[in-house]
Amino acid sequence: MTRNDGPQKVDIVTRVLAANDRIALENRKRFAADSVMVIDIMGSPGSGKTSLLEATIPRLKETSGTGVIVGDIATARDAWRIALQGVPAIQIVTENFGGACHLEAGTVAEAYGKLDASAIDLLFIENVGNLVCPAEFDLGQDARVVVLSVTEGEDKPLKYPLAFHEADLVLISKCDLVPYLDIDMDSLLENVCEVNPRVDKMVLSAKSGQGMDDWMAWLAARMKMSGKMTS
Ligand code: MG
Ligand code: ZN
């Protein structure tokens, strides 16, 4: 049994990604036709993705119709948390799709079909908590945001470069905890720059509200840039 099946495996991975990219392209056209701006939020489990959305949604109430698609391996807990904010939230439980540790364009397309797109200007996709493979799968989004909490350490951008490389914005979350940690914020931000020199960076706390205005301004600017402003 010394058969070398390496190249065949590579073929399969290439085909899966190519199939995903085709569906992502269809998603992108559909989002454009519906004038829905889509932000994919990536980050480790516990980085504060859902808390960020809980703090963001009330601030958008006046200006945009918001919807959320949430991916988790198990449970609909995050969709329930989001639904409490009074916006439509669709949970994708990836264990029903073979326990995938990331979202794919096809599962997003299916979840999107359950939303009333005419009521939505801004759709957040909270990806499965994972800093590795979500970045490999284009979902058809307008922009990608990586949430990295100050508790995760300065070295994560260097250890998980793809997610940071693919990001349009890196949000350093839970900054209210900095006084209790040994984290070196300068070196953390330098490490982000080293992987992606052009990426936007912000430091915020969903809990204290610090930095939230910058994040809201970034979203508004992105909305304008996307040409998907409906009002
Ligand atoms: Mg979450
Ligand atoms: Zn995965």
PDB file of C-alpha atoms and ligand atoms in Angstrom:
ATOM      1  CA  MET A   1       0.000   0.000   0.000  1.00  0.00           C
ATOM      2  CA  THR A   2       2.580   2.528  -1.028  1.00  0.00           C
ATOM      3  CA  ARG A   3       0.311   4.144  -3.598  1.00  0.00           C
ATOM      4  CA  ASN A   4       0.934   7.867  -3.746  1.00  0.00           C
ATOM      5  CA  ASP A   5      -2.490   9.493  -3.713  1.00  0.00           C
ATOM      6  CA  GLY A   6      -1.191  13.014  -3.093  1.00  0.00           C
ATOM      7  CA  PRO A   7      -1.897  14.512  -6.543  1.00  0.00           C
ATOM      8  CA  GLN A   8      -5.418  13.085  -6.600  1.00  0.00           C
ATOM      9  CA  LYS A   9      -6.204  14.738  -3.265  1.00  0.00           C
ATOM     10  CA  VAL A  10      -4.938  18.041  -4.617  1.00  0.00           C
ATOM     11  CA  ASP A  11      -7.287  17.644  -7.603  1.00  0.00           C
ATOM     12  CA  ILE A  12     -10.269  17.169  -5.319  1.00  0.00           C
ATOM     13  CA  VAL A  13      -9.417  20.253  -3.241  1.00  0.00           C
ATOM     14  CA  THR A  14      -8.978  22.303  -6.419  1.00  0.00           C
ATOM     15  CA  ARG A  15     -12.345  21.123  -7.738  1.00  0.00           C
ATOM     16  CA  VAL A  16     -14.156  21.881  -4.462  1.00  0.00           C
ATOM     17  CA  LEU A  17     -12.745  25.423  -4.421  1.00  0.00           C
ATOM     18  CA  ALA A  18     -13.560  25.968  -8.123  1.00  0.00           C
ATOM     19  CA  ALA A  19     -17.161  24.808  -7.566  1.00  0.00           C
ATOM     20  CA  ASN A  20     -17.399  27.131  -4.549  1.00  0.00           C
ATOM     21  CA  ASP A  21     -16.050  30.065  -6.567  1.00  0.00           C
ATOM     22  CA  ARG A  22     -18.691  29.540  -9.264  1.00  0.00           C
ATOM     23  CA  ILE A  23     -21.503  29.678  -6.681  1.00  0.00           C
ATOM     24  CA  ALA A  24     -19.833  32.665  -4.959  1.00  0.00           C
ATOM     25  CA  LEU A  25     -19.957  34.511  -8.280  1.00  0.00           C
ATOM     26  CA  GLU A  26     -23.690  33.787  -8.550  1.00  0.00           C
ATOM     27  CA  ASN A  27     -24.165  34.993  -4.954  1.00  0.00           C
ATOM     28  CA  ARG A  28     -22.291  38.210  -5.772  1.00  0.00           C
ATOM     29  CA  LYS A  29     -24.597  38.888  -8.748  1.00  0.00           C
ATOM     30  CA  ARG A  30     -27.662  38.142  -6.631  1.00  0.00           C
ATOM     31  CA  PHE A  31     -26.513  40.446  -3.803  1.00  0.00           C
ATOM     32  CA  ALA A  32     -25.855  43.209  -6.354  1.00  0.00           C
ATOM     33  CA  ALA A  33     -29.256  42.762  -8.016  1.00  0.00           C
ATOM     34  CA  ASP A  34     -30.910  42.984  -4.571  1.00  0.00           C
ATOM     35  CA  SER A  35     -28.724  45.971  -3.497  1.00  0.00           C
ATOM     36  CA  VAL A  36     -27.578  44.078  -0.418  1.00  0.00           C
ATOM     37  CA  MET A  37     -24.071  44.755   0.902  1.00  0.00           C
ATOM     38  CA  VAL A  38     -22.581  41.620   2.428  1.00  0.00           C
ATOM     39  CA  ILE A  39     -19.877  41.558   5.103  1.00  0.00           C
ATOM     40  CA  ASP A  40     -18.262  38.234   6.005  1.00  0.00           C
ATOM     41  CA  ILE A  41     -17.028  38.218   9.605  1.00  0.00           C
ATOM     42  CA  MET A  42     -14.298  35.721  10.413  1.00  0.00           C
ATOM     43  CA  GLY A  43     -12.416  34.985  13.622  1.00  0.00           C
ATOM     44  CA  SER A  44     -11.626  32.355  16.238  1.00  0.00           C
ATOM     45  CA  PRO A  45     -14.278  30.925  18.561  1.00  0.00           C
ATOM     46  CA  GLY A  46     -14.712  33.466  21.346  1.00  0.00           C
ATOM     47  CA  SER A  47     -13.125  36.368  19.489  1.00  0.00           C
ATOM     48  CA  GLY A  48     -16.335  38.366  19.950  1.00  0.00           C
ATOM     49  CA  LYS A  49     -18.030  38.131  16.537  1.00  0.00           C
ATOM     50  CA  THR A  50     -21.560  37.729  17.891  1.00  0.00           C
ATOM     51  CA  SER A  51     -21.013  40.350  20.611  1.00  0.00           C
ATOM     52  CA  LEU A  52     -19.796  42.755  17.927  1.00  0.00           C
ATOM     53  CA  LEU A  53     -23.011  42.183  15.956  1.00  0.00           C
ATOM     54  CA  GLU A  54     -25.132  42.635  19.094  1.00  0.00           C
ATOM     55  CA  ALA A  55     -23.477  46.018  19.637  1.00  0.00           C
ATOM     56  CA  THR A  56     -23.624  46.976  15.942  1.00  0.00           C
ATOM     57  CA  ILE A  57     -27.232  46.186  15.043  1.00  0.00           C
ATOM     58  CA  PRO A  58     -28.910  48.739  17.375  1.00  0.00           C
ATOM     59  CA  ARG A  59     -26.608  51.432  15.930  1.00  0.00           C
ATOM     60  CA  LEU A  60     -27.824  50.605  12.403  1.00  0.00           C
ATOM     61  CA  LYS A  61     -31.541  50.685  13.164  1.00  0.00           C
ATOM     62  CA  GLU A  62     -32.069  54.243  11.866  1.00  0.00           C
ATOM     63  CA  THR A  63     -30.057  53.905   8.676  1.00  0.00           C
ATOM     64  CA  SER A  64     -30.126  50.369   7.284  1.00  0.00           C
ATOM     65  CA  GLY A  65     -32.214  47.238   7.161  1.00  0.00           C
ATOM     66  CA  THR A  66     -29.926  44.599   8.624  1.00  0.00           C
ATOM     67  CA  GLY A  67     -29.963  40.825   8.322  1.00  0.00           C
ATOM     68  CA  VAL A  68     -27.622  38.161   9.654  1.00  0.00           C
ATOM     69  CA  ILE A  69     -26.616  34.678   8.544  1.00  0.00           C
ATOM     70  CA  VAL A  70     -24.740  32.823  11.290  1.00  0.00           C
ATOM     71  CA  GLY A  71     -22.644  29.701  10.835  1.00  0.00           C
ATOM     72  CA  ASP A  72     -21.823  27.339  13.674  1.00  0.00           C
ATOM     73  CA  ILE A  73     -20.910  23.661  13.808  1.00  0.00           C
ATOM     74  CA  ALA A  74     -23.684  23.040  16.335  1.00  0.00           C
ATOM     75  CA  THR A  75     -26.589  24.892  17.976  1.00  0.00           C
ATOM     76  CA  ALA A  76     -28.622  27.936  16.920  1.00  0.00           C
ATOM     77  CA  ARG A  77     -27.578  29.908  20.014  1.00  0.00           C
ATOM     78  CA  ASP A  78     -26.023  32.794  18.067  1.00  0.00           C
ATOM     79  CA  ALA A  79     -29.054  33.208  15.771  1.00  0.00           C
ATOM     80  CA  TRP A  80     -31.232  33.433  18.887  1.00  0.00           C
ATOM     81  CA  ARG A  81     -28.929  36.105  20.350  1.00  0.00           C
ATOM     82  CA  ILE A  82     -29.114  38.102  17.104  1.00  0.00           C
ATOM     83  CA  ALA A  83     -32.887  37.645  16.725  1.00  0.00           C
ATOM     84  CA  LEU A  84     -33.315  39.288  20.153  1.00  0.00           C
ATOM     85  CA  GLN A  85     -32.054  42.473  18.442  1.00  0.00           C
ATOM     86  CA  GLY A  86     -35.192  42.393  16.272  1.00  0.00           C
ATOM     87  CA  VAL A  87     -33.511  41.632  12.943  1.00  0.00           C
ATOM     88  CA  PRO A  88     -33.894  38.535  10.741  1.00  0.00           C
ATOM     89  CA  ALA A  89     -31.254  35.920  11.587  1.00  0.00           C
ATOM     90  CA  ILE A  90     -30.752  32.589   9.834  1.00  0.00           C
ATOM     91  CA  GLN A  91     -28.599  29.947  11.491  1.00  0.00           C
ATOM     92  CA  ILE A  92     -26.580  27.549   9.358  1.00  0.00           C
ATOM     93  CA  VAL A  93     -25.693  24.491  11.459  1.00  0.00           C
ATOM     94  CA  THR A  94     -22.765  23.085   9.524  1.00  0.00           C
ATOM     95  CA  GLU A  95     -22.849  19.647  11.210  1.00  0.00           C
ATOM     96  CA  ASN A  96     -25.934  19.089   9.047  1.00  0.00           C
ATOM     97  CA  PHE A  97     -23.606  19.572   6.047  1.00  0.00           C
ATOM     98  CA  GLY A  98     -20.955  17.099   7.217  1.00  0.00           C
ATOM     99  CA  GLY A  99     -19.599  19.123  10.156  1.00  0.00           C
ATOM    100  CA  ALA A 100     -17.912  21.740   8.012  1.00  0.00           C
ATOM    101  CA  CYS A 101     -15.670  24.057  10.000  1.00  0.00           C
ATOM    102  CA  HIS A 102     -16.364  26.921   7.562  1.00  0.00           C
ATOM    103  CA  LEU A 103     -19.218  28.323   5.463  1.00  0.00           C
ATOM    104  CA  GLU A 104     -19.380  27.678   1.740  1.00  0.00           C
ATOM    105  CA  ALA A 105     -21.069  29.742  -0.970  1.00  0.00           C
ATOM    106  CA  GLY A 106     -23.764  27.085  -1.518  1.00  0.00           C
ATOM    107  CA  THR A 107     -24.907  26.988   2.117  1.00  0.00           C
ATOM    108  CA  VAL A 108     -24.964  30.790   2.194  1.00  0.00           C
ATOM    109  CA  ALA A 109     -27.078  30.837  -1.010  1.00  0.00           C
ATOM    110  CA  GLU A 110     -29.578  28.498   0.616  1.00  0.00           C
ATOM    111  CA  ALA A 111     -29.775  30.566   3.829  1.00  0.00           C
ATOM    112  CA  TYR A 112     -30.054  33.812   1.820  1.00  0.00           C
ATOM    113  CA  GLY A 113     -33.124  32.381   0.067  1.00  0.00           C
ATOM    114  CA  LYS A 114     -34.885  32.316   3.452  1.00  0.00           C
ATOM    115  CA  LEU A 115     -34.444  36.069   3.965  1.00  0.00           C
ATOM    116  CA  ASP A 116     -36.627  38.858   2.589  1.00  0.00           C
ATOM    117  CA  ALA A 117     -33.898  40.657   0.639  1.00  0.00           C
ATOM    118  CA  SER A 118     -36.143  43.652  -0.080  1.00  0.00           C
ATOM    119  CA  ALA A 119     -35.985  44.550   3.652  1.00  0.00           C
ATOM    120  CA  ILE A 120     -32.190  44.249   3.857  1.00  0.00           C
ATOM    121  CA  ASP A 121     -29.467  46.745   2.884  1.00  0.00           C
ATOM    122  CA  LEU A 122     -26.693  45.214   4.935  1.00  0.00           C
ATOM    123  CA  LEU A 123     -26.199  41.500   5.482  1.00  0.00           C
ATOM    124  CA  PHE A 124     -23.641  40.213   7.972  1.00  0.00           C
ATOM    125  CA  ILE A 125     -22.422  36.661   7.610  1.00  0.00           C
ATOM    126  CA  GLU A 126     -20.894  35.447  10.862  1.00  0.00           C
ATOM    127  CA  ASN A 127     -18.625  32.657   9.724  1.00  0.00           C
ATOM    128  CA  VAL A 128     -17.875  29.533  11.788  1.00  0.00           C
ATOM    129  CA  GLY A 129     -15.384  30.335  14.570  1.00  0.00           C
ATOM    130  CA  ASN A 130     -12.134  29.327  12.919  1.00  0.00           C
ATOM    131  CA  LEU A 131      -9.118  31.349  11.761  1.00  0.00           C
ATOM    132  CA  VAL A 132      -8.051  28.780   9.173  1.00  0.00           C
ATOM    133  CA  CYS A 133     -10.288  27.556   6.333  1.00  0.00           C
ATOM    134  CA  PRO A 134     -13.162  30.127   6.190  1.00  0.00           C
ATOM    135  CA  ALA A 135     -10.726  32.424   4.383  1.00  0.00           C
ATOM    136  CA  GLU A 136     -10.360  29.888   1.547  1.00  0.00           C
ATOM    137  CA  PHE A 137     -14.060  29.989   0.668  1.00  0.00           C
ATOM    138  CA  ASP A 138     -15.383  33.036  -1.154  1.00  0.00           C
ATOM    139  CA  LEU A 139     -19.041  33.555  -0.214  1.00  0.00           C
ATOM    140  CA  GLY A 140     -19.763  36.391  -2.665  1.00  0.00           C
ATOM    141  CA  GLN A 141     -19.277  39.043   0.038  1.00  0.00           C
ATOM    142  CA  ASP A 142     -18.407  42.700  -0.572  1.00  0.00           C
ATOM    143  CA  ALA A 143     -15.861  42.750   2.233  1.00  0.00           C
ATOM    144  CA  ARG A 144     -14.248  40.527   4.811  1.00  0.00           C
ATOM    145  CA  VAL A 145     -13.616  41.467   8.415  1.00  0.00           C
ATOM    146  CA  VAL A 146     -11.385  39.515  10.794  1.00  0.00           C
ATOM    147  CA  VAL A 147     -12.158  39.905  14.495  1.00  0.00           C
ATOM    148  CA  LEU A 148      -9.129  39.173  16.689  1.00  0.00           C
ATOM    149  CA  SER A 149      -9.463  39.646  20.422  1.00  0.00           C
ATOM    150  CA  VAL A 150      -6.646  41.032  22.564  1.00  0.00           C
ATOM    151  CA  THR A 151      -6.717  37.769  24.563  1.00  0.00           C
ATOM    152  CA  GLU A 152      -5.523  35.762  21.543  1.00  0.00           C
ATOM    153  CA  GLY A 153      -1.940  37.086  21.521  1.00  0.00           C
ATOM    154  CA  GLU A 154       0.212  39.214  19.211  1.00  0.00           C
ATOM    155  CA  ASP A 155       1.397  36.325  17.049  1.00  0.00           C
ATOM    156  CA  LYS A 156      -1.900  35.179  15.514  1.00  0.00           C
ATOM    157  CA  PRO A 157      -1.643  37.226  12.274  1.00  0.00           C
ATOM    158  CA  LEU A 158       1.734  35.557  11.622  1.00  0.00           C
ATOM    159  CA  LYS A 159       0.446  32.078  12.486  1.00  0.00           C
ATOM    160  CA  TYR A 160      -2.810  32.323  10.493  1.00  0.00           C
ATOM    161  CA  PRO A 161      -1.764  34.610   7.640  1.00  0.00           C
ATOM    162  CA  LEU A 162      -4.430  33.702   5.057  1.00  0.00           C
ATOM    163  CA  ALA A 163      -7.377  35.097   7.048  1.00  0.00           C
ATOM    164  CA  PHE A 164      -5.494  38.362   7.631  1.00  0.00           C
ATOM    165  CA  HIS A 165      -4.304  38.469   4.049  1.00  0.00           C
ATOM    166  CA  GLU A 166      -7.892  38.116   2.769  1.00  0.00           C
ATOM    167  CA  ALA A 167      -9.284  40.718   5.182  1.00  0.00           C
ATOM    168  CA  ASP A 168     -10.393  44.235   4.225  1.00  0.00           C
ATOM    169  CA  LEU A 169     -10.559  45.216   7.891  1.00  0.00           C
ATOM    170  CA  VAL A 170      -9.032  43.761  11.047  1.00  0.00           C
ATOM    171  CA  LEU A 171     -10.947  44.571  14.220  1.00  0.00           C
ATOM    172  CA  ILE A 172      -8.959  44.105  17.408  1.00  0.00           C
ATOM    173  CA  SER A 173     -11.734  43.352  19.894  1.00  0.00           C
ATOM    174  CA  LYS A 174     -12.157  43.384  23.683  1.00  0.00           C
ATOM    175  CA  CYS A 175      -9.734  46.310  24.078  1.00  0.00           C
ATOM    176  CA  ASP A 176     -11.311  47.035  27.488  1.00  0.00           C
ATOM    177  CA  LEU A 177      -9.282  44.014  28.722  1.00  0.00           C
ATOM    178  CA  VAL A 178      -5.881  45.427  27.711  1.00  0.00           C
ATOM    179  CA  PRO A 179      -5.039  46.751  31.230  1.00  0.00           C
ATOM    180  CA  TYR A 180      -5.316  43.198  32.595  1.00  0.00           C
ATOM    181  CA  LEU A 181      -3.140  41.552  29.940  1.00  0.00           C
ATOM    182  CA  ASP A 182       0.508  41.533  28.890  1.00  0.00           C
ATOM    183  CA  ILE A 183      -0.453  42.110  25.259  1.00  0.00           C
ATOM    184  CA  ASP A 184       1.826  44.414  23.249  1.00  0.00           C
ATOM    185  CA  MET A 185      -0.652  46.279  21.023  1.00  0.00           C
ATOM    186  CA  ASP A 186       2.073  47.868  18.866  1.00  0.00           C
ATOM    187  CA  SER A 187       3.553  44.508  17.984  1.00  0.00           C
ATOM    188  CA  LEU A 188       0.074  43.041  17.351  1.00  0.00           C
ATOM    189  CA  LEU A 189      -0.707  45.834  14.869  1.00  0.00           C
ATOM    190  CA  GLU A 190       2.757  45.486  13.286  1.00  0.00           C
ATOM    191  CA  ASN A 191       2.123  41.766  12.778  1.00  0.00           C
ATOM    192  CA  VAL A 192      -1.174  42.545  11.030  1.00  0.00           C
ATOM    193  CA  CYS A 193       0.700  45.022   8.774  1.00  0.00           C
ATOM    194  CA  GLU A 194       3.393  42.485   8.006  1.00  0.00           C
ATOM    195  CA  VAL A 195       0.815  40.039   6.597  1.00  0.00           C
ATOM    196  CA  ASN A 196      -1.397  42.661   4.930  1.00  0.00           C
ATOM    197  CA  PRO A 197       0.141  46.151   4.676  1.00  0.00           C
ATOM    198  CA  ARG A 198      -2.969  47.743   3.105  1.00  0.00           C
ATOM    199  CA  VAL A 199      -5.623  46.394   5.468  1.00  0.00           C
ATOM    200  CA  ASP A 200      -7.734  48.768   7.578  1.00  0.00           C
ATOM    201  CA  LYS A 201      -7.260  48.261  11.321  1.00  0.00           C
ATOM    202  CA  MET A 202      -9.351  49.295  14.309  1.00  0.00           C
ATOM    203  CA  VAL A 203      -9.259  48.653  18.025  1.00  0.00           C
ATOM    204  CA  LEU A 204     -12.609  48.413  19.756  1.00  0.00           C
ATOM    205  CA  SER A 205     -14.670  47.018  22.573  1.00  0.00           C
ATOM    206  CA  ALA A 206     -18.264  45.960  21.930  1.00  0.00           C
ATOM    207  CA  LYS A 207     -18.738  45.992  25.717  1.00  0.00           C
ATOM    208  CA  SER A 208     -17.473  49.487  26.553  1.00  0.00           C
ATOM    209  CA  GLY A 209     -18.374  50.958  23.142  1.00  0.00           C
ATOM    210  CA  GLN A 210     -14.839  52.281  22.622  1.00  0.00           C
ATOM    211  CA  GLY A 211     -13.985  52.376  18.894  1.00  0.00           C
ATOM    212  CA  MET A 212     -17.549  51.505  17.837  1.00  0.00           C
ATOM    213  CA  ASP A 213     -17.995  54.878  16.077  1.00  0.00           C
ATOM    214  CA  ASP A 214     -14.996  54.152  13.831  1.00  0.00           C
ATOM    215  CA  TRP A 215     -16.462  50.770  12.913  1.00  0.00           C
ATOM    216  CA  MET A 216     -19.844  52.312  12.118  1.00  0.00           C
ATOM    217  CA  ALA A 217     -18.109  54.951   9.948  1.00  0.00           C
ATOM    218  CA  TRP A 218     -16.197  52.200   8.131  1.00  0.00           C
ATOM    219  CA  LEU A 219     -19.456  50.364   7.393  1.00  0.00           C
ATOM    220  CA  ALA A 220     -21.104  53.567   6.123  1.00  0.00           C
ATOM    221  CA  ALA A 221     -18.124  54.301   3.852  1.00  0.00           C
ATOM    222  CA  ARG A 222     -18.140  50.719   2.559  1.00  0.00           C
ATOM    223  CA  MET A 223     -21.873  50.980   1.891  1.00  0.00           C
ATOM    224  CA  LYS A 224     -21.301  54.130  -0.158  1.00  0.00           C
ATOM    225  CA  MET A 225     -18.382  52.522  -2.011  1.00  0.00           C
ATOM    226  CA  SER A 226     -20.463  49.442  -2.873  1.00  0.00           C
ATOM    227  CA  GLY A 227     -23.048  51.562  -4.668  1.00  0.00           C
ATOM    228  CA  LYS A 228     -25.715  49.576  -2.835  1.00  0.00           C
ATOM    229  CA  MET A 229     -27.223  52.533  -0.951  1.00  0.00           C
ATOM    230  CA  THR A 230     -30.972  52.309  -1.351  1.00  0.00           C
ATOM    231  CA  SER A 231     -31.909  55.490   0.515  1.00  0.00           C
TER     232      SER A 231
HETATM  233 MG    MG B   1     -20.662  33.607  17.421  1.00  0.00          MG
HETATM  234 ZN    ZN B   2     -13.221  24.253   7.275  1.00  0.00          ZN
END
